Each structure stands twice: as structure tokens, then as C-alpha cells.
CSV table of C-alpha atoms in Angstrom, one decimal:
chain,number,residue,atom,x,y,z
A,1,UNK,CA,111.3,113.5,124.7
A,2,UNK,CA,111.1,114.3,121.0
A,3,UNK,CA,114.9,114.6,120.6
A,4,UNK,CA,115.4,111.3,122.4
A,5,UNK,CA,112.8,109.7,120.1
A,6,UNK,CA,114.5,111.2,117.0
A,7,UNK,CA,117.9,109.7,117.9
A,8,UNK,CA,116.4,106.3,118.6
A,9,UNK,CA,113.8,106.4,115.8
A,10,UNK,CA,111.0,105.8,118.3
A,11,UNK,CA,107.5,107.0,117.6
A,12,UNK,CA,105.1,108.1,120.3
A,13,UNK,CA,101.6,106.6,119.9
A,14,UNK,CA,99.0,109.2,120.7
A,15,UNK,CA,95.9,107.4,119.6
A,16,UNK,CA,95.0,105.7,122.9
A,17,UNK,CA,92.3,107.2,125.2
A,18,UNK,CA,92.6,107.2,129.0
A,19,UNK,CA,95.2,104.4,129.0
A,20,UNK,CA,96.4,105.3,132.5
A,21,UNK,CA,92.8,104.9,133.8
A,22,UNK,CA,91.4,102.1,131.7
A,23,UNK,CA,94.5,100.4,130.4
A,24,UNK,CA,93.9,97.1,132.4
A,25,UNK,CA,90.3,97.0,131.2
A,26,UNK,CA,91.5,97.4,127.6
A,27,UNK,CA,94.0,94.7,128.2
A,28,UNK,CA,91.3,92.2,129.5
A,29,UNK,CA,89.0,93.0,126.5
A,30,UNK,CA,91.8,92.6,124.0
A,31,UNK,CA,93.1,89.4,125.6
A,32,UNK,CA,89.6,87.9,125.6
A,33,UNK,CA,89.2,88.8,122.0
A,34,UNK,CA,92.6,87.3,121.2
A,35,UNK,CA,91.7,84.0,123.0
A,36,UNK,CA,88.3,83.9,121.3
A,37,UNK,CA,89.9,84.5,117.9
A,38,UNK,CA,92.4,81.7,118.4
A,39,UNK,CA,89.9,79.2,119.8
A,40,UNK,CA,87.1,79.8,117.3
A,41,UNK,CA,89.4,79.8,114.2
A,42,UNK,CA,91.3,76.8,115.5
A,43,UNK,CA,88.0,75.0,115.9
A,44,UNK,CA,87.1,75.6,112.3
A,45,UNK,CA,90.5,74.5,111.1
A,46,UNK,CA,90.4,71.3,113.3
A,47,UNK,CA,86.9,70.3,112.1
A,48,UNK,CA,87.9,70.7,108.4
A,49,UNK,CA,91.2,68.9,109.0
A,50,UNK,CA,89.8,65.9,110.8
A,51,UNK,CA,86.6,65.3,108.8
A,52,UNK,CA,87.1,63.8,105.3
A,53,UNK,CA,83.7,65.0,104.2
A,54,UNK,CA,85.0,68.6,104.6
A,55,UNK,CA,88.1,68.0,102.4
A,56,UNK,CA,86.5,70.0,99.6
A,57,UNK,CA,87.9,73.2,98.0
A,58,UNK,CA,85.2,75.4,99.6
A,59,UNK,CA,86.2,74.2,103.1
A,60,UNK,CA,89.9,74.3,102.4
A,61,UNK,CA,89.5,78.0,101.5
A,62,UNK,CA,87.5,78.6,104.7
A,63,UNK,CA,90.3,76.9,106.7
A,64,UNK,CA,92.8,79.2,104.9
A,65,UNK,CA,90.7,82.2,106.0
A,66,UNK,CA,90.9,81.0,109.6
A,67,UNK,CA,94.7,80.6,109.4
A,68,UNK,CA,94.8,84.1,108.0
A,69,UNK,CA,92.8,85.4,111.0
A,70,UNK,CA,95.0,83.6,113.5
A,71,UNK,CA,98.2,85.0,112.0
A,72,UNK,CA,96.6,88.5,111.8
A,73,UNK,CA,95.6,88.5,115.4
A,74,UNK,CA,99.0,87.1,116.5
A,75,UNK,CA,100.8,89.8,114.6
A,76,UNK,CA,98.7,92.8,115.8
A,77,UNK,CA,97.2,92.0,119.2
A,78,UNK,CA,100.3,91.4,121.4
A,79,UNK,CA,101.7,94.9,120.7
A,80,UNK,CA,98.4,96.5,121.6
A,81,UNK,CA,98.2,94.5,124.9
A,82,UNK,CA,101.7,95.6,125.7
A,83,UNK,CA,100.8,99.3,125.1
A,84,UNK,CA,97.7,99.0,127.3
A,85,UNK,CA,99.8,98.1,130.4
A,86,UNK,CA,102.8,100.3,129.6
A,87,UNK,CA,103.5,103.7,131.1
A,88,UNK,CA,104.5,105.1,127.7
A,89,UNK,CA,103.1,104.0,124.4
A,90,UNK,CA,106.0,104.0,121.9
A,91,UNK,CA,107.0,101.9,118.9
A,92,UNK,CA,110.2,101.7,117.0
A,93,UNK,CA,110.3,102.4,113.3
A,94,UNK,CA,111.1,98.7,112.3
A,95,UNK,CA,108.2,97.4,114.5
A,96,UNK,CA,105.9,100.1,113.0
A,97,UNK,CA,106.8,99.1,109.5
A,98,UNK,CA,106.4,95.4,110.3
A,99,UNK,CA,102.9,96.2,111.8
A,100,UNK,CA,102.0,98.2,108.6
A,101,UNK,CA,103.2,95.3,106.4
A,102,UNK,CA,101.3,92.5,108.2
A,103,UNK,CA,98.2,94.7,108.6
A,104,UNK,CA,97.8,95.3,104.8
A,105,UNK,CA,99.3,92.1,103.6
A,106,UNK,CA,97.0,89.9,105.6
A,107,UNK,CA,94.0,92.1,104.7
A,108,UNK,CA,94.9,91.7,101.0
A,109,UNK,CA,95.2,87.9,101.5
A,110,UNK,CA,91.7,87.9,102.8
A,111,UNK,CA,90.3,89.5,99.6
A,112,UNK,CA,92.3,87.1,97.5
A,113,UNK,CA,91.0,84.1,99.4
A,114,UNK,CA,87.4,85.3,99.0
A,115,UNK,CA,88.1,85.7,95.3
A,116,UNK,CA,89.2,82.1,95.1
A,117,UNK,CA,86.1,81.0,97.0
A,118,UNK,CA,83.9,83.0,94.6
A,119,UNK,CA,85.5,81.2,91.7
A,120,UNK,CA,85.0,77.8,93.4
A,121,UNK,CA,81.3,78.6,94.0
A,122,UNK,CA,80.9,79.8,90.4
A,123,UNK,CA,82.3,76.6,89.0
A,124,UNK,CA,80.4,74.4,91.4
A,125,UNK,CA,77.0,76.0,90.7
A,126,UNK,CA,77.3,77.1,87.1
A,127,UNK,CA,79.4,74.3,85.8
A,128,UNK,CA,78.7,71.3,88.1
A,129,UNK,CA,79.6,68.6,85.5
A,130,UNK,CA,83.1,70.2,84.9
A,131,UNK,CA,83.7,70.9,88.6
A,132,UNK,CA,85.9,67.8,89.4
A,133,UNK,CA,88.1,68.5,86.4
A,134,UNK,CA,88.4,72.2,87.0
A,135,UNK,CA,88.8,72.4,90.8
A,136,UNK,CA,91.6,69.8,91.1
A,137,UNK,CA,94.0,69.7,94.1
A,138,UNK,CA,96.7,71.3,92.0
A,139,UNK,CA,94.5,74.2,91.1
A,140,UNK,CA,93.4,74.7,94.7
A,141,UNK,CA,97.0,74.7,95.8
A,142,UNK,CA,97.9,77.3,93.0
A,143,UNK,CA,95.0,79.5,94.1
A,144,UNK,CA,96.1,79.3,97.8
A,145,UNK,CA,99.7,80.1,96.8
A,146,UNK,CA,98.6,83.1,94.8
A,147,UNK,CA,96.3,84.4,97.5
A,148,UNK,CA,99.2,84.6,99.9
A,149,UNK,CA,102.2,85.2,97.7
A,150,UNK,CA,100.8,88.0,95.5
A,151,UNK,CA,99.9,90.4,98.4
A,152,UNK,CA,103.2,89.4,100.1
A,153,UNK,CA,105.4,90.2,97.1
A,154,UNK,CA,103.6,93.4,96.2
A,155,UNK,CA,103.7,94.8,99.8
A,156,UNK,CA,107.3,93.8,100.1
A,157,UNK,CA,108.1,96.2,97.3
A,158,UNK,CA,106.1,98.9,99.2
A,159,UNK,CA,107.9,98.1,102.4
A,160,UNK,CA,111.3,98.6,100.7
A,161,UNK,CA,110.1,102.0,99.5
A,162,UNK,CA,109.0,102.9,103.1
A,163,UNK,CA,112.3,101.8,104.6
A,164,UNK,CA,114.1,104.4,102.5
A,165,UNK,CA,112.0,107.3,103.8
A,166,UNK,CA,113.3,109.6,106.5
A,167,UNK,CA,111.2,110.5,109.6
A,168,UNK,CA,110.8,114.1,110.6
A,169,UNK,CA,107.8,113.7,113.0
A,170,UNK,CA,107.6,111.3,115.8
A,171,UNK,CA,104.0,111.7,117.1
A,172,UNK,CA,101.6,109.2,115.6
A,173,UNK,CA,97.9,110.0,116.1
A,174,UNK,CA,96.7,106.4,115.5
A,175,UNK,CA,96.8,103.2,117.4
A,176,UNK,CA,98.4,100.8,114.9
A,177,UNK,CA,100.7,101.7,112.0
A,178,UNK,CA,98.6,102.0,108.9
A,179,UNK,CA,98.9,104.4,106.0
A,180,UNK,CA,98.8,107.3,108.4
A,181,UNK,CA,102.5,106.6,109.1
A,182,UNK,CA,103.2,108.5,105.7
A,183,UNK,CA,102.4,111.7,107.6
A,184,UNK,CA,105.5,111.2,109.6
A,185,UNK,CA,107.9,111.3,106.7
A,186,UNK,CA,109.9,114.4,105.9
A,187,UNK,CA,108.7,114.5,102.3
A,188,UNK,CA,105.9,112.9,100.4
A,189,UNK,CA,106.5,110.3,97.7
A,190,UNK,CA,104.7,110.3,94.4
A,191,UNK,CA,106.2,106.9,93.7
A,192,UNK,CA,104.9,105.4,97.0
A,193,UNK,CA,101.5,106.8,96.5
A,194,UNK,CA,101.2,105.6,92.9
A,195,UNK,CA,102.4,102.2,93.8
A,196,UNK,CA,100.1,102.0,96.8
A,197,UNK,CA,97.1,102.7,94.4
A,198,UNK,CA,98.4,100.0,92.1
A,199,UNK,CA,98.5,97.5,94.9
A,200,UNK,CA,95.1,98.5,96.2
A,201,UNK,CA,93.6,98.0,92.7
A,202,UNK,CA,95.2,94.6,92.3
A,203,UNK,CA,94.3,93.1,95.7
A,204,UNK,CA,91.1,94.9,96.6
A,205,UNK,CA,89.2,96.6,93.7
A,206,UNK,CA,89.8,93.9,91.0
A,207,UNK,CA,89.0,91.0,93.4
A,208,UNK,CA,85.8,92.7,94.6
A,209,UNK,CA,84.7,93.3,91.0
A,210,UNK,CA,85.4,89.7,90.2
A,211,UNK,CA,83.5,88.5,93.2
A,212,UNK,CA,80.5,90.7,92.4
A,213,UNK,CA,80.5,89.4,88.8
A,214,UNK,CA,80.7,85.7,89.7
A,215,UNK,CA,77.9,86.0,92.4
A,216,UNK,CA,75.7,88.0,90.0
A,217,UNK,CA,76.1,85.1,87.5
A,218,UNK,CA,75.4,82.6,90.2
A,219,UNK,CA,72.2,84.2,91.4
A,220,UNK,CA,71.1,84.9,87.8
A,221,UNK,CA,71.4,81.2,86.9
A,222,UNK,CA,70.0,80.1,90.3
A,223,UNK,CA,66.6,81.5,89.3
A,224,UNK,CA,66.1,78.5,87.0
A,225,UNK,CA,66.0,75.9,89.7
A,226,UNK,CA,64.8,75.6,93.3
A,227,UNK,CA,67.8,73.3,94.1
A,228,UNK,CA,70.2,75.8,92.6
A,229,UNK,CA,68.7,78.7,94.6
A,230,UNK,CA,69.0,76.6,97.8
A,231,UNK,CA,72.6,75.7,97.1
A,232,UNK,CA,73.5,79.3,96.2
A,233,UNK,CA,72.0,80.6,99.4
A,234,UNK,CA,73.6,78.0,101.6
A,235,UNK,CA,77.1,78.4,100.2
A,236,UNK,CA,77.3,81.9,98.8
A,237,UNK,CA,75.5,83.9,101.5
A,238,UNK,CA,78.3,83.3,104.2
A,239,UNK,CA,80.9,84.4,101.7
A,240,UNK,CA,79.0,87.6,100.8
A,241,UNK,CA,78.6,88.4,104.5
A,242,UNK,CA,82.3,88.0,105.1
A,243,UNK,CA,83.0,90.2,102.0
A,244,UNK,CA,80.6,92.9,103.2
A,245,UNK,CA,82.1,92.8,106.6
A,246,UNK,CA,85.7,93.0,105.3
A,247,UNK,CA,84.8,95.8,102.8
A,248,UNK,CA,83.2,97.9,105.5
A,249,UNK,CA,86.2,97.6,107.8
A,250,UNK,CA,88.6,98.5,104.9
A,251,UNK,CA,86.4,101.5,104.2
A,252,UNK,CA,86.6,102.4,107.9
A,253,UNK,CA,90.4,102.2,107.7
A,254,UNK,CA,90.6,104.4,104.6
A,255,UNK,CA,88.2,106.9,106.2
A,256,UNK,CA,90.3,107.0,109.4
A,257,UNK,CA,93.4,107.9,107.4
A,258,UNK,CA,91.6,110.7,105.6
A,259,UNK,CA,89.9,112.3,108.7
A,260,UNK,CA,92.7,111.6,111.2
A,261,UNK,CA,93.2,115.3,112.0
A,262,UNK,CA,89.5,116.3,111.9
A,263,UNK,CA,87.9,113.5,114.0
A,264,UNK,CA,88.1,113.2,117.8
A,265,UNK,CA,90.6,110.9,119.4
A,266,UNK,CA,87.8,108.8,121.0
A,267,UNK,CA,86.1,108.2,117.7
A,268,UNK,CA,89.3,107.1,116.0
A,269,UNK,CA,90.2,104.8,118.9
A,270,UNK,CA,86.8,103.1,119.1
A,271,UNK,CA,86.6,102.6,115.3
A,272,UNK,CA,90.2,101.3,115.1
A,273,UNK,CA,89.5,98.7,117.8
A,274,UNK,CA,86.4,97.6,115.9
A,275,UNK,CA,88.4,97.3,112.7
A,276,UNK,CA,91.0,95.2,114.4
A,277,UNK,CA,88.8,93.0,116.6
A,278,UNK,CA,85.5,92.3,114.8
A,279,UNK,CA,86.6,90.7,111.6
A,280,UNK,CA,88.7,87.8,112.9
A,281,UNK,CA,86.0,87.1,115.4
A,282,UNK,CA,83.0,87.3,113.0
A,283,UNK,CA,84.5,85.0,110.3
A,284,UNK,CA,84.3,81.7,112.4
A,285,UNK,CA,80.8,82.8,113.7
A,286,UNK,CA,79.5,83.3,110.2
A,287,UNK,CA,80.9,80.1,108.8
A,288,UNK,CA,80.0,78.1,111.9
A,289,UNK,CA,76.4,79.2,111.8
A,290,UNK,CA,75.7,79.4,108.1
A,291,UNK,CA,77.7,76.5,106.6
A,292,UNK,CA,75.7,73.4,107.3
A,293,UNK,CA,78.7,71.1,106.8
A,294,UNK,CA,80.6,72.9,109.6
A,295,UNK,CA,77.6,73.7,111.8
A,296,UNK,CA,76.6,70.0,111.9
A,297,UNK,CA,80.0,69.0,113.3
A,298,UNK,CA,79.9,71.9,115.8
A,299,UNK,CA,76.5,70.7,117.1
A,300,UNK,CA,77.8,67.2,117.4
A,301,UNK,CA,80.9,68.4,119.2
A,302,UNK,CA,78.9,70.5,121.7
A,303,UNK,CA,76.0,68.1,122.1
A,304,UNK,CA,77.3,64.6,121.4
A,305,UNK,CA,74.1,63.0,122.6
A,306,UNK,CA,71.9,65.0,120.2
A,307,UNK,CA,71.8,64.1,116.6
A,308,UNK,CA,72.1,67.2,114.5
A,309,UNK,CA,69.4,67.9,111.9
């Protein structure tokens, strides 16, 4: 099997647990999560698109997050569902690298979008009189473009570096192709590791530091006024919850890469599924429940006869 895999550059995925026994159950769970992700995020996008009072930068960024979640789920979930009902779980090298690229690019886009939202909230609460002149349509479009293009371009360079690497091992202990795929290469790469840390700093560490700085400024200034405190809690708390949620899952992913050989297969499998499934599902729940502008329209949609408070 290993010789055949070597000649075809196919990688055997060893991270699944009891697929032959529970594969169809896994498929149903993943398929349900996929449908819920599509429906909930599409609902958020539709509400923001169809209601003029939601055509504000804050809601535009929320819609962008939902688009990101849909693309992420559509890029990752189908391969998992195919594996759950297949006799053998294998992946070709090009598909593995595509999975790696989309996994980290869309994750980085999430951090960049949250950074743009933090800047928007900072200007709205700390500089309310200047908000219309600062957060123009042009600036919002530039922030959206940077949020998607910067991670895409930086990870494209990393992808090119990965393509040049030669495989000597064809047994992958994970479920989806993340940084653990580096263990399959014949030789390590200082260039790839260094560049990876550079990208991680640009799209994760610096955005998180900026978000923490802006929100600390917001909450510091919000102490002066009851109205400012209310506005800060209503609009910033959901963003902080999403940031904490995303950061925890990124930490999980980094931890899984480090302890891949030491932890049990069951632990790795369960945690990986949580990383993949929870975040795209939690985003629309958090914004749907915590953002009054969106929650009001959801209530009206679900209960048209009841006037929302």
C-alpha cells in the first residue's frame, strides 16, 4: 500500500476513529452541521442585505464573517463527509495542500475581519463626530479587500514553498491537512518555518494585539458615560466572544500539531472536529442573539405577529 501511495502521491489519513463502525453516524453529524452552518450564516447575510438600516460598516463586516464561514465549511466539510463513508481514507497531495491553504487562509481572514470590526467600533465609540468621515464606503471596501487579500497572498507564497517539498512519508495522523503535514516531508525547511512564523505574526498576533488595544481604549472611555457603556457592551461584547472563540480554537490547532504523537487518536479526533465545526456555527448564534439590530429582524421573521421589543 505504501509503495502504491508513494507512486501516486496519495496520503493515508489515520486520524479517524472507528470509521467502519460509526462512519455513517459521523456523516449525519457533519452533514447536519454543514446545513446549519449554511442556513444560519445565509440568514445573517440575507437580513443584512435586505434591510437598509443594517447597511452600516459594523453589519457589513458581520456579513463578511458569515461569507467567510460559508466558504470555509464548503471547502473543508465535503472531503470529511466523503471520508466518513469511504472504505479507505486517503487524500492526494494537491488536495491536501489545497485543504491546508484554505484552512489557514480563511482562519487568517477571520482575524483580519475582526480587526476591521474593532477599528470600526473604536471610531464609532471614541470618535463619534468623525465617524461618518472616517468610515466611508471606500474605506470599508479597502478594509474588506485587505482582510481577504493579505492572508491570501501571504499563504500563496507559503503554498509555493510547500509544493516544492518532497514527500517521504505517506501516513498522516490527523484528519485535515494542517501544519502537521510538514512531518511528511523528507527534510525540514528553515525557510518555510521562518516564513510561517512571519505570516502567523502578521495575521494573528498583530491583529489580536490591535483588537485588545482598541477594546481597552473603548472600555476605558466608556466609564465616563452610561450611554457609552451600554453601546460598548451591545456592540463590542459579541466581537470579543467571537475573538475568544476563534483564539481558543487556533490554540487547539497549534496544540494538536505539537502533541500529535503523544496524545491519543480519540482525543485528537474529537478536538479536531470541535475546531472545525463549532466556530462557523457559533458566529451566527452569537451575532443573532447579541446584536439587537439583527436579533430584532430574526424575531420578526420567526414570529411575524409579535412585535419585537
